[in-house]
CSV table of C-alpha atoms in Angstrom, one decimal:
chain,number,residue,atom,x,y,z
A,1,SER,CA,0.0,-0.3,-0.2
A,2,SER,CA,1.4,3.6,-1.0
A,3,SER,CA,1.7,6.0,1.6
A,4,LEU,CA,-0.1,9.3,1.5
A,5,PRO,CA,0.3,12.0,-0.1
A,6,MET,CA,2.4,14.9,2.7
A,7,PRO,CA,2.2,18.5,2.7
A,8,THR,CA,6.2,19.5,1.0
A,9,ALA,CA,8.9,21.7,3.2
A,10,SER,CA,8.1,25.0,2.7
A,11,GLN,CA,4.5,23.9,3.9
A,12,GLN,CA,4.8,22.1,6.8
A,13,GLN,CA,6.5,25.3,8.9
A,14,PRO,CA,3.2,27.8,8.1
A,15,LEU,CA,1.2,24.3,8.8
A,16,HIS,CA,2.7,23.8,12.2
A,17,ILE,CA,2.7,27.2,13.1
A,18,VAL,CA,-1.3,27.7,12.1
A,19,TYR,CA,-1.3,24.3,15.2
A,20,ALA,CA,0.2,26.7,17.6
A,21,LEU,CA,-2.3,29.5,16.8
A,22,VAL,CA,-4.9,26.6,17.0
A,23,VAL,CA,-3.9,25.2,20.5
A,24,VAL,CA,-3.6,28.6,21.9
A,25,TYR,CA,-7.0,29.9,20.4
A,26,ALA,CA,-8.9,26.8,21.8
A,27,LEU,CA,-7.2,27.5,25.5
A,28,CYS,CA,-8.7,30.1,25.4
A,29,TYR,CA,-11.8,30.0,24.3
A,30,GLN,CA,-12.0,26.6,26.8
A,31,LEU,CA,-11.3,27.7,29.3
A,32,GLN,CA,-14.4,29.6,29.9
A,33,SER,CA,-16.6,27.0,28.7
A,34,PRO,CA,-17.0,25.4,32.0
A,35,ILE,CA,-18.0,28.5,33.6
A,36,GLU,CA,-20.5,30.6,31.9
A,37,PRO,CA,-23.4,27.5,32.6
A,38,PHE,CA,-23.2,29.3,36.3
A,39,LEU,CA,-21.9,32.7,35.1
A,40,VAL,CA,-25.8,33.1,33.9
A,41,ALA,CA,-27.2,31.5,36.5
A,42,GLN,CA,-25.9,33.7,38.7
A,43,LEU,CA,-26.1,36.4,36.8
A,44,SER,CA,-30.0,35.6,35.9
A,45,GLU,CA,-32.8,37.5,37.2
A,46,ALA,CA,-33.9,35.6,40.2
A,47,ASN,CA,-37.6,35.0,39.3
A,48,ALA,CA,-35.8,34.4,35.7
A,49,ASP,CA,-35.3,31.1,34.4
A,50,ALA,CA,-31.0,30.4,33.7
A,51,ALA,CA,-31.6,27.5,31.4
A,52,ALA,CA,-33.9,29.9,28.6
A,53,GLU,CA,-31.2,32.5,29.8
A,54,TYR,CA,-28.3,31.1,28.8
A,55,ALA,CA,-29.8,29.4,25.8
A,56,SER,CA,-30.6,33.1,24.6
A,57,LEU,CA,-26.9,34.1,24.9
A,58,ARG,CA,-26.0,31.6,23.3
A,59,THR,CA,-28.3,32.1,20.0
A,60,PHE,CA,-27.3,35.6,20.2
A,61,PHE,CA,-23.8,35.1,20.3
A,62,ASN,CA,-23.9,32.3,16.9
A,63,CYS,CA,-26.5,35.3,15.1
A,64,VAL,CA,-22.9,36.8,15.5
A,65,GLN,CA,-20.5,34.4,14.6
A,66,THR,CA,-22.9,33.4,11.6
A,67,VAL,CA,-22.5,37.2,10.1
A,68,GLY,CA,-19.1,37.0,11.3
A,69,SER,CA,-18.4,33.6,9.6
A,70,PHE,CA,-19.2,35.1,6.4
A,71,LEU,CA,-17.1,38.2,7.2
A,72,VAL,CA,-14.1,37.0,7.7
A,73,GLY,CA,-14.6,34.2,4.9
A,74,TYR,CA,-14.5,37.1,2.9
A,75,LEU,CA,-11.5,39.0,4.0
A,76,ALA,CA,-9.5,36.1,4.3
A,77,ASP,CA,-9.7,36.2,0.6
A,78,VAL,CA,-9.3,39.3,-0.1
A,79,ILE,CA,-7.1,41.2,2.4
A,80,GLY,CA,-5.2,37.7,3.9
A,81,LEU,CA,-5.2,35.8,6.3
A,82,ARG,CA,-2.3,36.8,8.7
A,83,ALA,CA,-4.5,39.5,8.8
A,84,LEU,CA,-7.7,38.0,9.8
A,85,PHE,CA,-5.3,35.7,12.1
A,86,ALA,CA,-4.3,38.8,13.9
A,87,LEU,CA,-8.0,40.9,13.9
A,88,ASN,CA,-9.5,37.3,15.7
A,89,PHE,CA,-6.8,37.3,18.6
A,90,VAL,CA,-7.3,40.6,19.0
A,91,ALA,CA,-11.1,40.2,18.9
A,92,CYS,CA,-11.0,37.3,21.8
A,93,ALA,CA,-8.6,39.1,24.3
A,94,ALA,CA,-11.5,42.1,24.3
A,95,SER,CA,-14.7,39.7,24.1
A,96,TYR,CA,-12.8,37.9,27.0
A,97,GLY,CA,-12.0,40.9,29.4
A,98,LEU,CA,-15.8,42.0,28.6
A,99,LEU,CA,-16.4,38.4,30.2
A,100,TRP,CA,-14.3,39.6,32.7
A,101,GLN,CA,-15.7,42.9,34.0
A,102,ALA,CA,-19.7,41.3,33.5
A,103,SER,CA,-21.9,42.3,37.0
A,104,SER,CA,-25.0,41.7,34.9
A,105,MET,CA,-27.0,39.7,31.3
A,106,ALA,CA,-26.1,42.8,29.3
A,107,GLY,CA,-22.6,42.3,30.1
A,108,LEU,CA,-22.5,38.9,29.6
A,109,TYR,CA,-24.6,39.6,25.1
A,110,ALA,CA,-22.1,42.8,25.5
A,111,SER,CA,-19.2,40.2,25.1
A,112,LYS,CA,-20.2,38.5,22.5
A,113,VAL,CA,-20.3,41.9,20.5
A,114,PRO,CA,-16.3,41.2,19.5
A,115,THR,CA,-16.9,37.7,18.4
A,116,LEU,CA,-18.1,39.0,14.9
A,117,PHE,CA,-14.3,38.2,14.5
A,118,MET,CA,-13.5,35.5,16.4
A,119,ALA,CA,-12.7,32.5,14.3
A,120,GLY,CA,-9.4,31.2,14.9
A,121,PHE,CA,-10.6,28.1,13.4
A,122,LEU,CA,-11.9,29.3,10.6
A,123,CYS,CA,-8.6,31.2,9.7
A,124,ALA,CA,-7.0,27.9,10.5
A,125,GLN,CA,-9.0,25.7,7.9
A,126,THR,CA,-8.4,28.0,5.5
A,127,ALA,CA,-4.9,27.6,5.9
A,128,ALA,CA,-4.8,23.8,6.0
A,129,ALA,CA,-7.1,24.1,2.7
A,130,LYS,CA,-4.4,26.1,1.1
A,131,LEU,CA,-1.0,24.0,1.9
A,132,THR,CA,-2.3,20.5,1.4
A,133,PRO,CA,-3.1,19.0,-1.2
A,134,ALA,CA,-6.4,17.5,-1.6
A,135,GLY,CA,-7.5,14.4,-0.5
A,136,PRO,CA,-6.3,12.0,2.2
A,137,ALA,CA,-3.5,14.5,2.7
A,138,ARG,CA,-5.9,17.4,2.6
A,139,ALA,CA,-8.2,15.2,5.5
A,140,GLY,CA,-4.9,14.5,7.4
A,141,ALA,CA,-3.5,17.9,7.8
A,142,LEU,CA,-7.4,19.5,8.7
A,143,GLY,CA,-8.0,16.2,11.1
A,144,ARG,CA,-4.2,17.6,12.9
A,145,LEU,CA,-6.1,20.9,13.3
A,146,THR,CA,-8.8,19.8,15.6
A,147,THR,CA,-6.5,17.7,17.3
A,148,ALA,CA,-4.5,21.1,17.8
A,149,TYR,CA,-8.1,22.4,18.8
A,150,THR,CA,-8.9,19.4,21.2
A,151,LEU,CA,-5.2,20.5,23.2
A,152,GLY,CA,-6.1,23.2,23.8
A,153,GLY,CA,-9.7,21.9,24.5
A,154,VAL,CA,-8.5,19.3,27.1
A,155,VAL,CA,-7.1,21.7,29.2
A,156,GLY,CA,-9.0,24.4,29.0
A,157,PRO,CA,-12.3,23.1,30.1
A,158,ALA,CA,-10.3,21.6,33.3
A,159,VAL,CA,-8.6,24.2,34.4
A,160,GLY,CA,-11.4,27.0,34.2
A,161,GLY,CA,-13.8,24.7,35.6
A,162,ARG,CA,-11.3,25.1,39.1
A,163,ILE,CA,-10.2,28.2,38.4
A,164,GLY,CA,-12.9,30.3,38.1
A,165,ASN,CA,-13.5,33.3,36.1
A,166,GLU,CA,-11.9,36.0,38.2
A,167,VAL,CA,-8.2,33.9,36.7
A,168,ALA,CA,-9.2,32.7,33.7
A,169,ALA,CA,-10.8,35.6,32.2
A,170,PRO,CA,-7.4,37.5,32.2
A,171,LEU,CA,-5.6,33.6,31.3
A,172,ALA,CA,-7.5,34.0,28.0
A,173,VAL,CA,-7.4,37.9,27.4
A,174,ALA,CA,-3.0,37.7,28.2
A,175,GLY,CA,-2.9,34.5,25.8
A,176,SER,CA,-5.3,35.4,22.8
A,177,LEU,CA,-2.8,38.8,22.6
A,178,LEU,CA,0.3,36.3,23.1
A,179,ALA,CA,-0.6,34.4,19.8
A,180,ALA,CA,-1.8,37.5,18.1
A,181,LEU,CA,2.2,38.7,18.1
A,182,LEU,CA,3.0,34.6,17.0
A,183,VAL,CA,1.1,35.7,13.9
A,184,LEU,CA,3.9,37.8,12.4
A,185,LEU,CA,5.5,34.1,12.3
A,186,LEU,CA,3.4,33.3,9.5
A,187,PRO,CA,5.4,33.7,6.4
A,188,ALA,CA,3.7,36.8,3.6
A,189,ALA,CA,3.8,33.8,1.2
A,190,VAL,CA,0.6,31.8,3.1
A,191,ASP,CA,-1.5,35.3,1.3
A,192,LYS,CA,-0.2,35.0,-2.0
A,193,GLU,CA,-1.7,33.7,-4.6
A,194,GLU,CA,1.5,31.3,-6.6
A,195,ALA,CA,1.9,29.8,-3.1
A,196,GLU,CA,-2.3,28.6,-2.6
A,197,GLU,CA,-1.5,27.1,-6.2
A,198,ALA,CA,1.3,25.4,-5.5
A,199,GLY,CA,-0.4,24.1,-2.3
A,200,ASP,CA,-2.7,22.0,-3.6
A,201,GLY,CA,-0.9,20.6,-6.6
A,202,ALA,CA,-1.8,20.2,-10.0
A,203,GLY,CA,-4.8,19.2,-10.8
A,204,SER,CA,-5.5,18.0,-7.3
A,205,ASP,CA,-9.1,20.4,-6.8
A,206,GLN,CA,-11.9,19.1,-8.8
A,207,GLY,CA,-12.8,22.7,-8.5
A,208,LYS,CA,-9.5,24.0,-10.1
A,209,LYS,CA,-10.1,21.8,-12.6
A,210,ASP,CA,-13.7,22.3,-13.7
A,211,ALA,CA,-13.9,26.0,-12.7
A,212,PRO,CA,-13.5,29.5,-14.6
A,213,PRO,CA,-11.1,31.7,-13.0
A,214,ALA,CA,-12.0,32.6,-9.9
A,215,PRO,CA,-14.1,36.4,-9.6
A,216,SER,CA,-12.6,39.1,-7.7
A,217,GLY,CA,-15.5,40.8,-7.2
A,218,SER,CA,-18.5,40.7,-4.2
A,219,TRP,CA,-19.2,38.7,-1.9
A,220,PHE,CA,-22.6,37.6,-4.2
A,221,SER,CA,-19.9,36.7,-6.5
A,222,ARG,CA,-18.3,34.0,-5.3
A,223,MET,CA,-21.1,32.6,-3.6
A,224,GLY,CA,-22.4,32.2,-7.1
A,225,GLN,CA,-19.8,30.0,-8.0
A,226,ILE,CA,-19.1,28.3,-4.7
A,227,LEU,CA,-22.6,26.4,-4.6
A,228,PRO,CA,-23.4,24.8,-7.2
A,229,ALA,CA,-20.3,22.6,-6.5
A,230,VAL,CA,-21.1,22.0,-2.7
A,231,TRP,CA,-24.9,22.6,-1.5
A,232,PRO,CA,-24.8,19.0,-0.6
A,233,LEU,CA,-22.4,19.3,1.5
A,234,LEU,CA,-23.5,22.7,3.1
A,235,LEU,CA,-27.0,20.6,3.5
A,236,THR,CA,-25.6,18.5,5.7
A,237,LYS,CA,-23.2,21.0,7.7
A,238,LEU,CA,-25.9,23.1,8.6
A,239,ALA,CA,-28.5,19.5,10.1
A,240,SER,CA,-26.3,18.3,11.2
A,241,GLY,CA,-25.1,20.8,13.3
A,242,VAL,CA,-28.6,22.0,14.2
A,243,ALA,CA,-29.3,18.2,15.2
A,244,ASN,CA,-26.1,18.8,17.6
A,245,SER,CA,-26.3,22.3,19.0
A,246,ALA,CA,-29.7,21.3,19.6
A,247,VAL,CA,-28.8,18.5,21.8
A,248,GLY,CA,-25.4,20.8,23.1
A,249,ALA,CA,-27.3,23.2,24.7
A,250,ALA,CA,-29.0,20.5,26.7
A,251,ARG,CA,-26.0,18.3,27.5
A,252,PRO,CA,-24.8,20.9,30.8
A,253,ILE,CA,-28.3,20.8,31.9
A,254,VAL,CA,-28.9,17.5,32.1
A,255,LEU,CA,-25.2,16.9,33.5
A,256,LYS,CA,-26.3,19.6,36.3
A,257,GLU,CA,-30.1,19.2,36.8
A,258,LEU,CA,-30.2,15.0,36.3
A,259,PHE,CA,-26.8,14.2,37.4
A,260,SER,CA,-25.5,16.7,40.4
A,261,PHE,CA,-22.6,17.6,38.0
A,262,ASP,CA,-20.6,20.7,39.7
A,263,GLN,CA,-18.4,23.9,37.6
A,264,ALA,CA,-15.1,21.0,38.2
A,265,GLY,CA,-17.9,18.3,36.8
A,266,LEU,CA,-18.6,20.0,33.0
A,267,GLY,CA,-14.9,21.2,32.6
A,268,ALA,CA,-14.0,17.5,33.1
A,269,VAL,CA,-16.6,15.7,30.7
A,270,MET,CA,-15.5,17.9,28.2
A,271,SER,CA,-12.2,17.7,28.5
A,272,ALA,CA,-12.8,13.3,28.2
A,273,ALA,CA,-14.8,14.1,25.1
A,274,PHE,CA,-12.1,16.4,23.0
A,275,PHE,CA,-9.2,13.9,24.6
A,276,GLY,CA,-11.0,11.4,22.4
A,277,ASN,CA,-11.5,13.3,19.1
A,278,ALA,CA,-7.5,14.3,19.5
A,279,LEU,CA,-6.5,10.5,19.2
A,280,VAL,CA,-9.5,10.9,15.7
A,281,GLY,CA,-8.1,13.8,15.0
A,282,LEU,CA,-3.9,12.2,14.8
A,283,ALA,CA,-5.9,9.7,12.1
A,284,LEU,CA,-7.9,10.8,10.2
A,285,GLY,CA,-6.0,10.6,7.3
A,286,HIS,CA,-5.5,7.0,7.6
A,287,LEU,CA,-9.2,6.7,8.6
A,288,SER,CA,-10.1,7.4,5.9
A,289,SER,CA,-8.3,5.8,3.3
A,290,ALA,CA,-9.1,2.4,4.8
A,291,LEU,CA,-12.7,3.4,5.3
A,292,GLY,CA,-12.8,3.5,1.2
A,293,GLY,CA,-12.5,7.7,0.3
A,294,ALA,CA,-13.9,11.3,2.3
A,295,ARG,CA,-17.5,10.3,0.7
A,296,ARG,CA,-18.0,6.3,2.4
A,297,THR,CA,-15.9,8.2,6.5
A,298,VAL,CA,-19.2,11.1,5.9
A,299,GLY,CA,-21.7,7.8,4.9
A,300,CYS,CA,-20.3,5.8,7.9
A,301,CYS,CA,-19.8,8.9,10.2
A,302,LEU,CA,-23.4,9.7,9.8
A,303,ALA,CA,-25.1,6.3,10.4
A,304,ALA,CA,-22.8,5.7,14.0
A,305,MET,CA,-24.2,9.6,14.5
A,306,VAL,CA,-27.8,7.7,14.1
A,307,ALA,CA,-26.7,4.8,16.2
A,308,GLY,CA,-26.1,6.6,19.1
A,309,TYR,CA,-28.0,8.4,19.4
A,310,ALA,CA,-31.2,6.2,19.0
A,311,ALA,CA,-29.5,4.6,21.8
A,312,LEU,CA,-29.7,7.1,24.0
A,313,ALA,CA,-33.0,7.0,23.4
A,314,ALA,CA,-33.9,3.9,23.7
A,315,ALA,CA,-31.0,4.3,28.1
A,316,TYR,CA,-33.4,6.7,29.1
A,317,ALA,CA,-37.3,6.6,30.1
A,318,PRO,CA,-39.0,9.9,28.9
A,319,ASP,CA,-39.3,11.2,31.7
A,320,ALA,CA,-37.1,13.8,32.8
A,321,SER,CA,-37.4,14.3,36.6
A,322,ALA,CA,-36.5,9.6,37.0
A,323,PRO,CA,-33.7,9.4,34.2
A,324,GLN,CA,-33.6,4.9,33.9
A,325,LEU,CA,-29.7,5.1,34.2
A,326,GLY,CA,-26.8,6.8,35.6
A,327,ALA,CA,-24.9,9.2,34.4
A,328,LEU,CA,-22.5,6.6,33.2
A,329,PRO,CA,-24.5,5.5,30.0
A,330,PHE,CA,-25.0,9.0,28.8
A,331,LEU,CA,-21.0,9.8,29.1
A,332,GLY,CA,-20.4,7.3,27.0
A,333,LEU,CA,-22.8,7.9,24.6
A,334,SER,CA,-22.0,11.3,24.3
A,335,LEU,CA,-18.4,10.5,24.1
A,336,ALA,CA,-19.0,8.1,21.3
A,337,LEU,CA,-21.0,10.3,19.7
A,338,SER,CA,-18.9,13.4,19.4
A,339,LEU,CA,-16.0,10.7,18.2
A,340,ALA,CA,-18.4,10.5,14.9
A,341,GLN,CA,-18.6,14.3,15.0
A,342,PHE,CA,-15.6,15.2,14.8
A,343,PRO,CA,-14.8,13.0,11.1
A,344,LEU,CA,-18.0,14.0,10.2
A,345,ALA,CA,-17.7,17.5,10.4
A,346,THR,CA,-13.8,17.9,9.0
A,347,THR,CA,-14.3,14.3,6.1
A,348,LEU,CA,-17.6,17.4,4.8
A,349,THR,CA,-14.3,20.5,4.9
A,350,ALA,CA,-12.1,18.7,3.2
A,351,LEU,CA,-14.3,17.7,0.0
A,352,SER,CA,-15.8,20.7,-0.3
A,353,THR,CA,-12.4,22.8,-0.1
A,354,ALA,CA,-11.4,20.6,-3.5
A,355,ALA,CA,-14.9,21.2,-4.9
A,356,VAL,CA,-13.4,25.4,-5.6
A,357,PRO,CA,-10.4,27.1,-6.3
A,358,PRO,CA,-8.4,28.3,-4.2
A,359,ARG,CA,-9.2,31.6,-4.4
A,360,LEU,CA,-12.8,30.4,-3.7
A,361,LYS,CA,-11.4,28.9,0.1
A,362,GLY,CA,-11.5,31.5,2.2
A,363,THR,CA,-15.2,32.3,1.3
A,364,LEU,CA,-16.0,28.6,1.1
A,365,VAL,CA,-14.8,27.7,4.8
A,366,GLY,CA,-16.5,31.2,6.4
A,367,ALA,CA,-20.2,29.9,4.7
A,368,GLU,CA,-19.6,26.1,6.2
A,369,HIS,CA,-18.6,28.4,9.3
A,370,ALA,CA,-21.9,30.2,9.1
A,371,ALA,CA,-23.7,27.2,8.6
A,372,PHE,CA,-22.8,26.4,12.0
A,373,ALA,CA,-23.7,28.9,13.3
A,374,LEU,CA,-26.5,29.7,12.4
A,375,ALA,CA,-27.2,26.3,13.0
A,376,GLY,CA,-26.3,27.3,16.9
A,377,MET,CA,-28.8,30.5,17.1
A,378,VAL,CA,-31.6,28.7,15.9
A,379,SER,CA,-31.5,25.3,18.1
A,380,PRO,CA,-30.2,26.2,22.0
A,381,ALA,CA,-33.3,27.2,22.7
A,382,ALA,CA,-34.8,24.3,20.0
A,383,GLY,CA,-32.8,22.0,22.5
A,384,VAL,CA,-33.7,23.3,25.7
A,385,GLY,CA,-37.9,23.2,24.9
A,386,LEU,CA,-37.5,19.8,24.4
A,387,PHE,CA,-35.7,18.8,26.9
A,388,ARG,CA,-38.5,20.0,29.0
A,389,ALA,CA,-40.7,18.7,27.1
A,390,ALA,CA,-40.1,15.0,27.0
A,391,GLY,CA,-37.0,14.5,28.6
A,392,LEU,CA,-33.7,13.6,27.2
A,393,ARG,CA,-35.5,10.7,25.3
A,394,GLY,CA,-37.2,13.6,23.5
A,395,VAL,CA,-33.9,15.2,22.1
A,396,ALA,CA,-31.9,12.0,20.9
A,397,SER,CA,-35.1,11.6,19.0
A,398,GLY,CA,-34.7,14.1,17.8
A,399,ALA,CA,-31.3,14.4,16.5
A,400,ALA,CA,-31.3,11.2,15.2
A,401,LEU,CA,-34.0,10.9,13.2
A,402,VAL,CA,-31.7,14.2,11.8
A,403,TYR,CA,-28.8,12.3,10.9
A,404,ALA,CA,-31.8,8.8,9.7
A,405,SER,CA,-32.7,11.8,6.9
A,406,LEU,CA,-29.4,12.8,6.4
A,407,VAL,CA,-28.5,9.1,5.6
A,408,ALA,CA,-31.3,8.8,3.6
A,409,PHE,CA,-30.4,11.6,1.2
A,410,TRP,CA,-26.6,10.9,1.4
A,411,LEU,CA,-28.5,7.2,-0.5
A,412,GLY,CA,-29.9,8.5,-2.6
A,413,SER,CA,-27.4,10.8,-4.1
A,414,ALA,CA,-25.5,8.6,-4.4
A,415,ARG,CA,-28.3,6.0,-6.9
A,416,ALA,CA,-28.1,9.4,-8.2
A,417,ALA,CA,-24.9,9.5,-9.3
A,418,GLU,CA,-24.7,6.3,-10.6
């Protein structure tokens, strides 16, 4: 068997810098993640539903991220990745600084405004797509980005849950400002069209072979070329994001209310999930090859998500106040679902970036992140509401139905292509 094609030495050096930036980006962001639900509970009005307030805050955050992802993706193509990477970290520092000073729900909402430009992983994925050839090598690089994010994600929630906001927030501000300086280590060649063309390898990207020259005009003209090539992939990302965001909004409530987890316990659970994803990310290129390519990998991940959510629905009673089982099955199934969810999203990105020319990749990845953020904007309140109405079984059943529909869509698309 042949080994996977690897990026050249000139591509590896900036990739390693990108990986390091992602570690810092993830660490700073995840320091806050287990703290925020408890901050919402602390700062909410006395008669307010803290779970509903948290869902509303997440919806506002995802609304800002939806607009920001479109904007940052477009600017990455027009202005360049280095400038956007630096702007991202400055926005991160501003957001965490406002969170540090928040003394009301209005303060928490204000901390989400700078996240319009908070898109470090978007910039990193665009860089990896430009610096690697399409196929398993790109899937491997994107998987290693997930692993890099996970290194910060493993440490961040566990540490943040223990040290609290008064220490975690200023630490995140300092880390983000340091990362903004580290962006200067990226070579200027990352932003040059010549480097982009070389990074994909001759004829390796279907979009580069078949598409006319990339337009230099508006965002709408760029999306007009992108959508015909990738709409099934974006639809899959949007639908899976809806299911994942709904379950993700309900998960901390399940752990807090059903299983009495505290802030530190919630952080430890999140860290465990990230650690598992790191292992998958390291082997994603080889996994994709073993499963027969990117499209089969997507199909296997979708089927695994259906099975996992169906099992979760079967394991717990409809009555949310009286789970039939303890926390262990919920934690085990949640981890298994996370291990399928991350390679699904990463492989979809590998497929979509192979379908467009290099100078459209930033706009494309921005659209993908916007689709995910849009799902997060509409789903958290639905997930919390479904949990209140039908319990854990209702949330898991809804997610299983979404993924079953995606499996049917992919099977139908495969038959139509034959």
